[in-house]
Amino acid sequence: MCGIFGYVNFLVDKSRGEIIDNLIEGLQRLEYRGYDSAGLAVDGKLIKDGDEEIMNNIIIKTPGKVKVLKQKIIDDEINRTDIFDNHAGIAHTRWATHGQPKEENCHPHRSDSTKGEFIVVHNGIITNFAALRKYLLTKGHIFESETDTECIAKLFKHFYDLNLKAGVSPDLNELTKQVLHELEGSYGLLVKSYHYPGEVCGTRKGSPLLVGVKTDKKLKVDFVDVEFETNAAQQQQQQANGHSSLLQNNHSTSLDLGFIPVAPGEQNLRTSQSRAFLSEDDLPMPVEFFLSSDPASVIQHTKKVLFLEDDDIAHIYDGELHIHRASTKSAGESTVRPIQTLEMELNEIMKGPYKHFMQKEIFEQPDSTFNTMRGRIDFENCIVTLGGLKAFLPTIRRCRRIIMIACGTSYHSCLATRSIFEELTEIPVSVELASDFLDRKSPVFRDDTCVFVSQSGETADSILALQYCLERGALTVGIVNSVGSSMSRQTHCGVHINAGPEIGVASTKAYTSQYIALVMFALSLSNDSISKKKRHEEIIKGLQKIPEQIKKVLNLETKIKKLCNDDLNDQKSLLLLGRGYQFATALEGALKIKEISYMHSEGVLAGELKHGVLALVDDKLPIIAFATRDSLFPKTMSAIEQVTARDGRPIVICNEGDAIISNDKVHTTLEVPQTVDCLQGLLNVIPVQLISYWLAVNRGIDVDFPRNLAKSVTVE
Ligand code: AGP
C-alpha cells in the first residue's frame, strides 16, 4: 500500500540531485508494497515574496511506477547542482483509495496552489475528510484533488494563518498538534513548509513510521526523550480549540473568532535539547535523518532506527530529533523511545541471482525455516524455549480458549496448526479471519488468549481486531515477522518468526515460518505434559529435518515448470483437494495461484466434494490432490476415486515412492518426503508455491507486483 519516505540532511552538504536520488531510491525500496503513483517534494530557489524571501518548492508527481517519476524529473530538467547544508525532502508512493491514480491525486499535496506553503505526504485514510473539506471550502480553500490527504495540507495553512492573525508564530510541532486534533481515521504523515526551512514533522496513528539516524559521531544516549504536554499548555490548547474540533463547531466561524493560538511559551522557543544528539563539544553535529513507513528503505543508509508510537510527533530541526505528544503523561506511559539497531541486512532485500523476490523467497525456505527454529529448539534434549512467551506460558495454559486471528496466508498458517494446538494443549482453539471477527463483534473475555499472526504486523484488519481484544482485557500474543511493527509492539508477548524480509506480494517463506512458530508455541505450552512426551519428541525430530526436506522438494522445480508450460498454462480454473492437515495447504495453494497467476482456483475440503463441488469435475478440469500419508489417507484416496470415476485426472502430491497413487488414472504425481503428519503441510505447500510462480511467469505477469494487490494491507 502507500509508502512514505523523507530525508533530512543537517551540516552534510547535499546537492539537489543527491537529495532527489535519495528520495527516489527510498521509494524504490517501497515499491514491493504495491502502489500506482509516486511523487516527491524538494526545495527550489529563494524568491522574493513581497518584502519577504521565501524558498519555493519543487513538487513532481505522476501516476505509474517510480521509474516514470524518475524520467519526469529528467524531462522537467530539474537543476541538480544547487547545494543544501540543511534540507528536508519528502516522497510518497500512493495506492489509490480516494480518487483515481491521476496526477492531481498523487502525493505530495499542498496547502495552496500559489505558494505551496505546507506540503504533505500521507498513508492511511482520514475518515472525516468530507466534513473537513466542506468546512475548509467555506474558509476559501480551493481543492486541487479528490483525496482525503489534501485537507491535511489545507488544515496546516488554516491554523498557521489563525495563529499569525493572533500575533503568534507557531512552532511546526505545535501546529501539527492543532491539525491532528481535527483528524479522524488513520495516518502516517510528513509535513514540510517554507516557513520552517530544513524542518519536518512526522506523525502516525495506525500506520507505521520510523526514523533512521545516520551520523559519524556516537550518539550520547540510545534513546530520545518523549516531550509531553504540560498541564497548562494542554488547558490552553483545549481552550484554543474550544475543547472541540472544527467540525463540532458546526462549520461556523466561531473557531476563528474564539481561536487561541499555541501557548506563547511554545512559539518557536526551543528550550529543550534532545540528549541523544548532544555532541561531546556541544557543537551541532552533522547528521542525516530518514523517515519511512518501512525499514527496508532505510537499511542501506543506517541501521539505527527509532520506531514511532501512535500519536507521537517526530520533529526534526537543527540536526535534532524530538518526540512530542499532544497529551500529558499518563501513568505507566514510557518517557523515552529507544534508538534500536535493525537486524536486517541489505542483501536480504536484494533479488540476488533470482528473477523475482517471490522465487528468491521460495528458495530461501530451507534457511528461513531453520532461522525460525535457531536458538529456540534444543534438538538433543527435545526442549523448545520461546523467550518472548516464557513468562506468559502459565497464564496461557490456564486460559479458557485460544483464538487465532489473521488474514490471508497468515490465516491459513493458523488453520494448518489448529489441530496440533488442540491435540497438544487440550485447550479449545478457534481460528478467525480478522475482518469477520470484527464484523461479528465476537465476544472476547479476560480469560481468552488471542493470538495474532501476521507477516507485516501492520495489516489494518488484524490491528483493529488486536485493539478490540486488548480493550476486552484478553491476553494477546503476536506471531509476527516484521520487528518493530505495530503488532509486535502492541501485543503483550509473542514470537518473531525470523523469516527475514519478505518482499514478494505473495507470502511464501512467511507461511512456513509462521507454521513452525505456531507448532513451537504449541510445544512450549505442553512441554510439562508427561503423556505428550513421545509426541513431542516425534515432532521435534521432524522439525529438525524440515529444512533439508524442503531442499529436496525444491528439486521438483523442473518437473513443475514443465507441468505449468504443457498442461496447466491454458487452463481457466483449478481445484485443490485436501483434508485434515492438508485442507489448509489446499486453501493456501489456491490463494497463491489466484493472486499471482490470476487463474481461478479453489481449495476444497476433500470430504465436501460429494456435497456439491463434484458437479464441476470432468476430464478437463485440472485438480491437484494432496494425498500424503496420515490417518486420513484412506479417505483422501476415496475422494481421488470419486474424481477419477468422473474422468478427472488429478495431479497428486504424495510421499516419495508411494506406488498406490501411480495408476494410469492420475495425471502425474509430485513426490515429497514424508514427515510427521502435523508438519507435512510444510513440505506439501512448496510444490503449489512453485506452480503458482511458474503459472504467473508463463502468463507474463509481474510476479512481485500482482495487479490490485499490496504487500501490506494497511486499510480496512
Ligand atoms: C498472501 O500471499 C497475501 N499477500 C495476503 O493474503 C497476506 O497474507 C494477508 O494480507 C495478511 O498479511 P499479513 O500476514 O502481513 O498480516
XYZ file of C-alpha atoms and ligand atoms in Angstrom:
732
model
C 0.000 0.000 0.000
C 1.102 3.640 0.254
C 4.693 4.292 1.249
C 6.337 7.314 2.829
C 9.942 8.351 2.620
C 11.560 11.517 3.926
C 15.161 12.698 4.016
C 16.668 15.496 6.124
C 20.334 16.469 5.983
C 21.931 18.791 8.511
C 25.514 20.084 8.182
C 26.012 17.458 5.488
C 26.266 19.168 2.115
C 23.988 17.585 -0.469
C 23.167 18.717 -3.966
C 19.542 18.755 -5.034
C 20.417 15.891 -7.376
C 21.729 13.783 -4.498
C 18.675 14.588 -2.400
C 16.338 13.582 -5.238
C 18.331 10.371 -5.797
C 17.987 9.540 -2.095
C 14.240 10.080 -2.214
C 13.868 8.038 -5.418
C 15.924 5.180 -4.002
C 13.826 5.258 -0.839
C 10.673 4.977 -2.943
C 12.150 2.111 -4.956
C 12.642 0.145 -1.763
C 8.936 0.682 -1.008
C 7.771 -0.454 -4.455
C 7.160 -4.020 -3.317
C 4.345 -2.842 -1.088
C 2.183 -2.175 -4.155
C 1.286 1.301 -5.460
C 0.007 3.131 -8.503
C 1.611 6.602 -8.376
C 4.677 8.317 -6.981
C 5.806 11.816 -6.116
C 8.248 13.961 -4.182
C 8.846 17.498 -2.953
C 12.178 19.281 -2.554
C 13.245 22.891 -2.075
C 13.586 25.139 -5.097
C 15.128 28.595 -5.010
C 14.891 31.658 -2.790
C 12.385 34.023 -4.336
C 11.016 37.426 -3.368
C 7.522 37.343 -1.889
C 6.670 40.968 -1.142
C 9.226 42.081 1.458
C 9.990 38.518 2.375
C 12.344 35.997 0.810
C 10.893 32.510 0.622
C 12.158 29.191 -0.656
C 9.835 27.938 -3.355
C 9.069 24.243 -3.763
C 9.505 21.716 -6.470
C 6.746 19.119 -6.443
C 6.939 16.375 -9.044
C 4.384 13.598 -9.165
C 2.925 11.164 -11.627
C 0.769 8.070 -11.911
C 2.783 4.937 -12.677
C 5.973 3.443 -11.340
C 8.883 5.204 -9.651
C 10.842 4.891 -12.902
C 8.192 7.083 -14.570
C 8.738 9.682 -11.827
C 12.483 9.423 -12.369
C 12.032 10.073 -16.071
C 9.713 13.000 -15.370
C 12.394 14.610 -13.195
C 14.850 14.279 -16.099
C 12.308 15.601 -18.615
C 11.489 18.589 -16.391
C 15.233 19.401 -16.333
C 15.273 19.946 -12.583
C 18.509 21.636 -11.518
C 20.638 19.056 -9.714
C 23.595 21.190 -8.725
C 22.344 23.598 -6.022
C 23.870 22.635 -2.686
C 21.980 22.498 0.622
C 23.648 22.039 4.010
C 20.220 21.658 5.599
C 17.227 20.413 3.663
C 14.030 18.407 4.161
C 12.645 16.373 1.253
C 9.536 14.182 1.296
C 8.309 11.482 -1.076
C 5.445 9.031 -1.481
C 4.109 6.007 -3.328
C 0.317 6.009 -3.497
C -2.163 3.135 -3.612
C -5.391 4.831 -4.615
C -8.248 4.925 -2.104
C -9.862 8.356 -2.653
C -9.746 9.278 -6.318
C -8.203 7.506 -9.287
C -4.468 7.257 -9.916
C -4.053 10.522 -11.817
C -1.561 13.342 -11.387
C -3.688 15.673 -9.269
C -4.401 12.857 -6.820
C -0.752 11.825 -6.386
C 1.103 12.945 -3.278
C 2.659 15.299 -2.146
C -0.346 17.584 -1.639
C -0.049 21.275 -0.952
C -1.955 23.783 1.115
C -2.397 26.220 -1.775
C -1.614 26.355 -5.442
C 0.127 29.738 -5.402
C 2.992 29.259 -2.959
C 2.518 25.738 -1.641
C 3.173 26.820 1.938
C 2.630 23.408 3.502
C 3.339 20.140 1.735
C 2.121 16.790 2.990
C 2.526 13.095 2.178
C 0.155 10.712 3.909
C -0.566 6.988 4.311
C -3.890 5.785 5.707
C -7.405 7.186 5.442
C -8.874 10.334 7.003
C -12.417 9.217 7.684
C -13.810 12.706 8.383
C -12.211 14.220 5.285
C -15.533 15.020 3.594
C -16.677 17.169 6.518
C -13.253 18.802 6.844
C -13.225 19.564 3.153
C -16.666 21.120 3.356
C -15.532 23.271 6.277
C -12.310 24.337 4.579
C -14.215 25.229 1.399
C -16.275 27.672 3.455
C -12.983 29.243 4.541
C -11.982 29.876 0.941
C -9.579 26.969 0.387
C -9.512 25.685 -3.149
C -9.018 21.945 -3.539
C -6.968 20.523 -6.377
C -7.582 16.801 -5.855
C -10.196 14.267 -4.780
C -8.015 12.928 -1.987
C -8.579 12.882 1.741
C -4.942 13.938 2.220
C -5.313 17.386 0.723
C -7.436 18.570 3.632
C -4.450 17.903 5.944
C -2.251 20.309 3.977
C -5.080 22.854 3.964
C -5.544 22.485 7.716
C -1.881 23.318 8.294
C -2.293 26.584 6.445
C -5.623 27.288 8.109
C -4.137 27.003 11.583
C -0.914 28.745 10.625
C -2.887 31.773 9.425
C -5.083 31.770 12.528
C -2.007 31.782 14.750
C -0.405 34.573 12.747
C -3.598 36.593 12.917
C -3.332 36.275 16.688
C 0.236 37.541 16.539
C 1.852 34.178 17.214
C 4.378 32.396 15.068
C 3.800 28.744 15.997
C 6.381 26.009 16.223
C 5.857 23.335 13.495
C 5.256 20.695 16.132
C 2.605 22.824 17.898
C 0.926 23.444 14.580
C 0.951 19.703 13.900
C -0.823 19.118 17.226
C -3.561 21.571 16.217
C -4.018 19.771 12.896
C -4.053 16.302 14.458
C -6.801 17.422 16.811
C -9.070 17.645 13.762
C -8.197 14.351 12.091
C -10.147 11.131 12.420
C -9.004 7.868 10.873
C -5.512 6.544 10.354
C -2.363 8.238 9.248
C 1.351 8.157 8.872
C 2.290 11.580 7.542
C 5.111 14.012 6.902
C 4.809 17.768 6.537
C 7.309 20.335 5.323
C 6.913 24.061 4.797
C 8.978 27.010 3.621
C 8.032 28.717 6.862
C 10.202 26.053 8.542
C 13.157 25.506 6.206
C 15.075 22.276 6.756
C 12.447 21.010 9.214
C 9.985 18.179 9.006
C 7.309 16.785 11.290
C 6.291 13.136 11.041
C 3.449 11.570 12.943
C 1.470 8.349 12.946
C -1.759 6.762 14.094
C -2.395 3.205 12.932
C 0.093 3.493 10.078
C 3.782 2.752 10.588
C 6.524 5.377 10.642
C 10.119 5.160 11.758
C 13.107 7.476 11.790
C 16.587 6.305 10.775
C 19.542 8.294 12.116
C 22.929 8.457 10.395
C 25.888 10.264 11.922
C 29.622 9.615 12.135
C 29.646 10.622 15.790
C 28.464 8.316 18.520
C 25.055 9.215 19.923
C 25.324 10.179 23.592
C 22.390 8.024 24.596
C 20.482 5.420 22.616
C 17.049 6.886 23.242
C 15.089 10.063 22.670
C 13.089 11.640 25.495
C 9.370 11.998 24.938
C 8.223 15.585 25.464
C 4.735 15.533 26.921
C 2.306 18.427 27.078
C 2.356 20.355 30.343
C -0.985 20.717 32.132
C -1.056 24.447 31.449
C -0.264 24.038 27.772
C -2.879 21.338 27.416
C -5.537 23.503 29.053
C -4.637 26.326 26.740
C -4.747 24.013 23.743
C -8.160 22.740 24.771
C -9.392 26.301 25.143
C -7.845 27.135 21.812
C -9.922 24.568 20.084
C -12.954 25.329 22.224
C -12.225 21.821 23.528
C -13.886 20.635 20.369
C -12.902 20.211 16.811
C -13.605 22.446 13.851
C -16.447 20.188 12.889
C -18.119 20.166 16.270
C -18.307 23.925 15.829
C -20.811 23.116 13.168
C -18.761 24.702 10.408
C -19.326 28.124 11.923
C -16.678 30.787 12.179
C -16.696 30.530 15.949
C -13.358 28.775 15.928
C -11.748 31.620 14.075
C -13.309 34.159 16.417
C -12.603 32.235 19.581
C -9.253 30.887 18.407
C -6.496 30.975 20.969
C -3.083 30.430 19.440
C -0.498 27.956 20.679
C 0.867 28.593 24.151
C 3.171 31.619 23.974
C 5.937 29.638 25.605
C 5.855 27.217 22.700
C 6.184 29.604 19.797
C 9.497 28.896 18.161
C 11.168 28.828 21.563
C 13.202 25.672 21.710
C 14.203 25.231 25.282
C 14.886 21.520 25.301
C 17.704 19.699 23.584
C 17.488 16.120 22.527
C 20.032 14.287 24.729
C 20.940 11.763 22.054
C 22.076 14.499 19.683
C 24.279 16.495 22.046
C 27.827 16.312 20.767
C 30.835 15.996 23.068
C 31.953 19.551 22.362
C 28.432 20.989 22.445
C 28.685 21.891 18.789
C 25.925 20.822 16.426
C 26.856 17.604 14.683
C 26.425 16.622 11.043
C 23.513 14.204 10.801
C 21.059 12.727 8.301
C 17.539 11.515 9.103
C 15.478 9.071 7.055
C 11.764 8.899 7.770
C 9.977 5.909 6.353
C 6.982 3.647 6.619
C 9.268 0.634 6.148
C 12.731 -0.265 7.491
C 13.605 -1.775 4.077
C 14.059 1.726 2.644
C 16.356 2.878 5.445
C 18.674 -0.083 5.821
C 21.065 0.950 3.031
C 21.776 4.205 4.901
C 21.690 3.266 8.564
C 20.711 0.522 10.971
C 19.943 2.965 13.808
C 16.195 3.487 13.881
C 13.510 4.771 16.184
C 10.004 3.378 15.747
C 7.309 5.958 16.449
C 4.315 5.061 18.603
C 0.765 6.075 17.663
C 0.257 9.819 18.352
C 3.996 10.550 18.540
C 5.106 13.634 16.640
C 8.713 13.432 15.480
C 10.007 16.949 14.947
C 13.345 17.191 13.158
C 15.153 20.526 13.088
C 18.682 21.869 13.596
C 20.080 18.338 13.484
C 17.926 17.100 16.363
C 15.061 14.691 16.644
C 12.375 15.498 19.219
C 9.429 13.298 20.068
C 6.324 15.167 21.217
C 2.948 14.040 22.478
C -0.181 16.172 22.370
C -1.225 14.908 25.817
C 0.163 14.999 29.335
C 1.961 11.906 30.560
C -0.351 9.221 31.877
C 0.609 6.571 34.423
C 2.800 3.819 33.015
C 3.470 5.655 29.747
C 7.049 5.365 28.547
C 9.070 8.589 28.677
C 11.610 7.541 26.066
C 11.732 5.986 22.595
C 14.723 3.682 22.114
C 17.029 4.059 19.121
C 17.337 0.450 18.035
C 19.694 -1.410 15.727
C 17.989 -3.124 12.804
C 18.945 -6.773 12.411
C 18.171 -6.707 8.701
C 20.967 -6.929 6.103
C 20.914 -5.124 2.763
C 21.331 -8.346 0.748
C 18.121 -9.638 2.315
C 16.171 -7.038 0.403
C 18.007 -7.580 -2.910
C 16.963 -10.166 -5.515
C 20.438 -11.633 -5.919
C 20.561 -14.187 -8.751
C 16.783 -14.663 -8.770
C 14.410 -13.167 -11.293
C 11.774 -12.291 -8.734
C 11.615 -11.783 -4.979
C 8.929 -14.457 -4.821
C 11.247 -17.024 -6.407
C 14.070 -15.984 -4.077
C 11.794 -16.298 -1.073
C 10.514 -19.736 -2.110
C 14.112 -20.922 -2.418
C 15.105 -19.293 0.877
C 12.811 -21.606 2.825
C 15.452 -24.126 3.886
C 17.231 -21.192 5.568
C 14.212 -19.235 6.754
C 12.634 -22.268 8.429
C 15.978 -23.038 10.057
C 16.208 -19.438 11.300
C 12.741 -19.669 12.845
C 13.953 -22.573 14.992
C 17.501 -21.328 15.580
C 18.345 -20.907 19.251
C 14.850 -21.973 20.228
C 14.919 -25.740 19.894
C 17.396 -27.949 21.701
C 17.107 -30.918 19.342
C 19.228 -33.181 21.502
C 17.088 -32.848 24.611
C 13.865 -32.073 22.727
C 13.233 -28.783 24.516
C 11.602 -25.723 22.974
C 12.251 -22.303 24.556
C 10.495 -19.231 23.239
C 11.963 -16.297 25.159
C 9.169 -13.880 24.257
C 6.489 -16.207 25.619
C 8.146 -17.905 28.563
C 6.780 -15.635 31.286
C 3.262 -15.867 29.885
C 3.015 -19.638 29.412
C 1.402 -20.367 32.838
C -1.329 -17.778 32.122
C -1.927 -19.121 28.626
C -2.143 -22.692 29.942
C -4.955 -21.588 32.261
C -6.901 -19.696 29.586
C -10.428 -20.664 28.635
C -9.743 -20.794 24.899
C -7.255 -19.672 22.309
C -8.489 -17.514 19.439
C -6.155 -17.239 16.449
C -6.829 -14.163 14.352
C -5.275 -13.288 10.998
C -5.873 -12.571 7.295
C -4.951 -14.316 4.035
C -1.927 -16.574 4.152
C -1.395 -15.890 7.843
C -4.929 -17.162 8.477
C -4.019 -20.354 6.613
C -0.993 -20.929 8.841
C -3.377 -20.780 11.819
C -5.719 -23.292 10.172
C -2.765 -25.555 9.395
C -1.730 -25.747 13.044
C -5.044 -25.597 14.877
C -5.310 -29.348 15.125
C -1.845 -29.873 16.648
C -2.514 -26.982 19.029
C -5.682 -28.638 20.279
C -4.049 -32.050 20.458
C -1.034 -30.848 22.476
C -2.625 -28.199 24.673
C -6.143 -29.606 25.122
C -7.359 -26.007 25.006
C -10.177 -25.247 22.525
C -8.828 -23.242 19.600
C -10.842 -21.182 17.159
C -9.395 -19.602 14.035
C -10.822 -16.297 12.847
C -10.469 -14.078 9.818
C -9.812 -10.671 11.375
C -12.398 -8.788 9.310
C -15.170 -11.304 10.005
C -14.248 -11.483 13.681
C -14.731 -7.712 13.916
C -17.890 -7.688 11.774
C -19.478 -10.199 14.151
C -18.292 -8.307 17.223
C -17.326 -11.697 18.522
C -17.398 -11.986 22.333
C -13.938 -11.893 23.919
C -13.221 -12.272 27.621
C -10.396 -11.618 30.059
C -9.547 -15.301 30.278
C -9.132 -15.670 26.499
C -5.747 -15.768 24.778
C -5.840 -14.089 21.383
C -3.028 -14.989 19.004
C -2.388 -12.560 16.139
C -0.444 -13.891 13.187
C 0.931 -11.516 10.585
C 3.923 -11.215 8.306
C 3.893 -7.425 8.177
C 2.474 -6.779 11.634
C 0.653 -3.836 10.053
C -2.466 -5.381 8.468
C -5.287 -2.982 9.342
C -7.963 -5.640 9.954
C -5.676 -7.607 12.262
C -4.559 -4.479 14.147
C -8.180 -3.424 14.680
C -9.009 -6.915 15.943
C -5.998 -6.692 18.259
C -7.226 -3.397 19.676
C -10.678 -4.905 20.111
C -9.223 -7.805 22.136
C -6.980 -5.509 24.195
C -9.985 -3.370 25.112
C -11.727 -6.502 26.401
C -8.801 -7.462 28.603
C -7.697 -10.613 26.777
C -4.071 -11.685 26.762
C -2.661 -11.006 23.293
C 0.187 -12.857 21.589
C 1.857 -11.758 18.341
C 3.382 -14.164 15.829
C 5.000 -11.589 13.571
C 7.789 -11.302 11.021
C 8.438 -7.541 10.959
C 10.386 -6.476 14.009
C 9.187 -3.143 15.389
C 5.821 -3.413 13.625
C 2.644 -2.155 15.269
C 1.505 -5.672 16.069
C 4.749 -6.771 17.651
C 4.707 -3.674 19.842
C 1.045 -3.724 20.786
C 0.711 -7.377 21.810
C 1.551 -8.439 25.385
C 4.050 -11.048 24.267
C 4.991 -13.046 21.206
C 7.394 -14.685 18.828
C 9.226 -13.120 15.894
C 9.264 -15.728 13.165
C 12.686 -14.537 11.907
C 11.973 -15.408 8.276
C 13.819 -12.270 7.126
C 12.234 -9.534 4.998
C 9.532 -10.834 2.666
C 9.241 -8.546 -0.348
C 7.126 -10.548 -2.858
C 3.432 -9.722 -2.502
C 2.705 -13.452 -2.391
C 3.611 -14.694 1.036
C 5.713 -17.862 0.875
C 8.519 -18.113 3.405
C 6.436 -16.273 5.999
C 3.839 -19.076 5.757
C 6.293 -21.883 6.515
C 7.925 -19.876 9.310
C 4.582 -18.916 10.874
C 3.607 -22.576 10.712
C 6.787 -23.594 12.560
C 6.474 -20.760 15.094
C 2.916 -21.872 15.889
C 3.988 -25.517 16.258
C 6.781 -24.407 18.613
C 4.224 -22.350 20.549
C 2.002 -25.424 20.960
C 5.032 -27.496 22.016
C 6.052 -24.903 24.643
C 2.560 -24.816 26.071
C 2.559 -28.563 26.578
C 6.203 -29.186 27.459
C 5.352 -30.235 31.023
C 2.941 -32.953 29.942
C 4.298 -36.477 30.518
C 1.635 -38.065 28.339
C 2.645 -35.893 25.382
C 6.386 -36.570 25.724
C 6.609 -39.107 22.893
C 4.598 -36.985 20.523
C 6.798 -34.002 21.417
C 9.929 -35.901 20.587
C 8.469 -37.087 17.313
C 7.544 -33.533 16.268
C 10.853 -32.004 17.346
C 12.814 -34.663 15.460
C 10.555 -33.979 12.490
C 11.198 -30.230 12.709
C 14.933 -30.827 12.710
C 14.718 -32.454 9.271
C 12.372 -29.902 7.690
C 14.984 -27.524 6.170
C 16.754 -30.403 4.405
C 13.461 -31.905 3.254
C 12.354 -28.544 1.831
C 15.590 -28.501 -0.197
C 14.577 -31.865 -1.687
C 11.090 -30.634 -2.575
C 12.586 -27.607 -4.316
C 14.248 -30.045 -6.733
C 10.782 -30.613 -8.216
C 11.017 -27.212 -9.895
C 11.977 -28.550 -13.367
C 9.071 -31.018 -13.390
C 6.688 -28.326 -12.135
C 7.884 -25.810 -14.721
C 7.145 -28.335 -17.475
C 3.738 -29.147 -15.992
C 2.854 -25.466 -15.945
C 4.098 -24.991 -19.501
C 2.457 -28.029 -21.053
C -0.702 -28.806 -19.149
C -1.811 -26.007 -16.880
C -0.937 -22.961 -18.925
C -4.191 -22.511 -20.827
C -6.496 -23.613 -18.048
C -9.043 -21.223 -16.608
C -9.721 -22.891 -13.301
C -8.073 -25.254 -10.845
C -9.283 -27.208 -7.814
C -7.070 -28.187 -4.897
C -8.323 -31.041 -2.733
C -7.134 -31.763 0.775
C -8.459 -32.865 4.136
C -7.284 -32.837 7.729
C -3.908 -31.135 7.895
C -3.923 -30.666 4.136
C -7.115 -28.599 3.915
C -5.087 -25.515 4.910
C -2.492 -26.421 2.256
C -5.262 -26.604 -0.362
C -6.588 -23.166 0.667
C -3.110 -21.651 0.709
C -2.252 -23.168 -2.689
C -5.489 -21.795 -4.166
C -4.775 -18.325 -2.775
C -1.243 -18.332 -4.218
C -2.487 -19.382 -7.659
C -5.259 -16.774 -7.679
C -3.199 -13.826 -6.552
C -0.155 -14.422 -8.716
C -1.409 -16.117 -11.888
C -4.959 -14.648 -11.894
C -6.286 -18.174 -12.565
C -9.439 -19.017 -10.686
C -8.624 -21.679 -8.120
C -10.422 -23.109 -5.146
C -9.263 -25.058 -2.151
C -11.817 -27.746 -1.381
C -12.132 -29.918 1.711
C -11.983 -33.399 0.155
C -14.859 -34.579 2.355
C -17.077 -31.847 0.915
C -16.508 -32.900 -2.687
C -19.629 -35.010 -2.874
C -21.708 -32.223 -1.338
C -21.538 -30.039 -4.413
C -18.124 -29.465 -5.951
C -18.148 -32.863 -7.700
C -20.521 -31.327 -10.265
C -17.540 -29.382 -11.661
C -15.413 -32.473 -12.236
C -14.866 -33.752 -15.793
C -11.894 -34.781 -17.932
C -10.895 -31.146 -18.472
C -10.873 -29.505 -15.037
C -7.354 -29.619 -13.564
C -7.251 -30.861 -9.984
C -4.398 -31.050 -7.508
C -4.948 -33.540 -4.672
C -2.858 -33.787 -1.504
C -2.533 -37.480 -0.672
C 0.418 -37.746 1.678
C 0.379 -40.413 4.378
C -1.522 -39.579 7.541
C -4.522 -41.048 9.352
C -6.874 -39.567 6.740
C -5.022 -41.052 3.755
C -7.697 -43.716 3.022
C -10.393 -41.019 2.977
C -8.331 -38.828 0.663
C -7.881 -41.820 -1.629
C -11.613 -42.309 -1.777
C -12.016 -38.639 -2.801
C -9.476 -39.224 -5.555
C -11.514 -42.263 -6.655
C -14.617 -40.061 -6.821
C -12.715 -37.716 -9.112
C -11.195 -40.352 -11.383
C -14.580 -42.122 -11.687
C -15.791 -38.887 -13.336
C -12.839 -38.882 -15.765
C -10.921 -36.381 -13.667
C -7.128 -36.750 -13.933
C -5.688 -35.254 -10.756
C -2.115 -34.189 -10.177
C -1.359 -35.931 -6.901
C 1.083 -34.654 -4.285
C 2.122 -37.802 -2.462
C 5.003 -39.194 -0.452
C 8.157 -40.469 -2.135
C 7.760 -43.878 -3.744
C 4.096 -44.166 -2.926
C 3.122 -46.769 -5.513
C -0.589 -46.783 -4.598
C -1.062 -43.469 -6.330
C 0.742 -44.410 -9.522
C -2.110 -45.632 -11.623
C -2.972 -44.539 -15.103
C -5.915 -42.520 -13.905
C -3.650 -39.984 -12.338
C -2.266 -37.173 -14.495
C 1.044 -37.104 -12.681
C 2.486 -37.281 -9.193
C 4.721 -34.842 -7.353
C 6.570 -36.802 -4.688
C 7.627 -35.128 -1.472
C 9.487 -36.620 1.523
C 7.400 -37.917 4.400
C 7.427 -36.164 7.766
C 5.267 -36.159 10.895
C 1.570 -35.700 9.994
C 1.288 -32.239 11.562
C 4.378 -30.998 9.702
C 3.582 -32.484 6.289
C 1.903 -29.246 5.176
C 5.299 -27.520 5.371
C 6.541 -29.748 2.544
C 3.282 -30.075 0.577
C 2.893 -26.327 0.190
C 6.213 -25.913 -1.661
C 5.071 -27.535 -4.970
C 1.976 -25.315 -5.066
C 4.061 -22.212 -4.373
C 6.201 -23.208 -7.366
C 3.141 -23.962 -9.504
C 1.701 -20.507 -8.802
C 5.053 -18.908 -9.567
C 5.567 -20.659 -12.911
C 1.950 -20.207 -13.993
C 2.372 -16.475 -13.408
C 5.733 -16.283 -15.184
C 4.281 -18.171 -18.192
C 1.461 -15.675 -18.353
C 3.870 -12.761 -18.334
C 2.611 -11.464 -15.005
C 4.818 -9.237 -12.865
C 5.048 -11.821 -10.095
C 6.179 -9.473 -7.347
C 3.524 -6.869 -8.158
C 0.241 -8.634 -8.980
C -2.474 -6.254 -10.085
C -4.678 -4.569 -7.477
C -2.766 -6.098 -4.549
C -0.415 -4.672 -1.971
C 2.078 -6.384 0.290
C 0.943 -4.716 3.447
C -2.802 -4.095 3.607
C -2.978 -1.062 5.841
C -6.575 -0.061 5.042
C -9.736 -1.763 6.290
C -0.558 -13.650 0.810
O 0.058 -14.148 -0.312
C -1.207 -12.373 0.667
N -0.436 -11.410 0.021
C -2.093 -11.905 1.802
O -3.131 -12.819 1.893
C -1.474 -11.710 3.211
O -1.112 -12.930 3.756
C -2.502 -11.001 4.091
O -2.765 -9.738 3.549
C -2.068 -10.872 5.522
O -0.905 -10.121 5.637
P -0.037 -10.146 6.957
O 0.469 -11.513 7.142
O 1.052 -9.150 6.690
O -0.943 -9.718 8.072
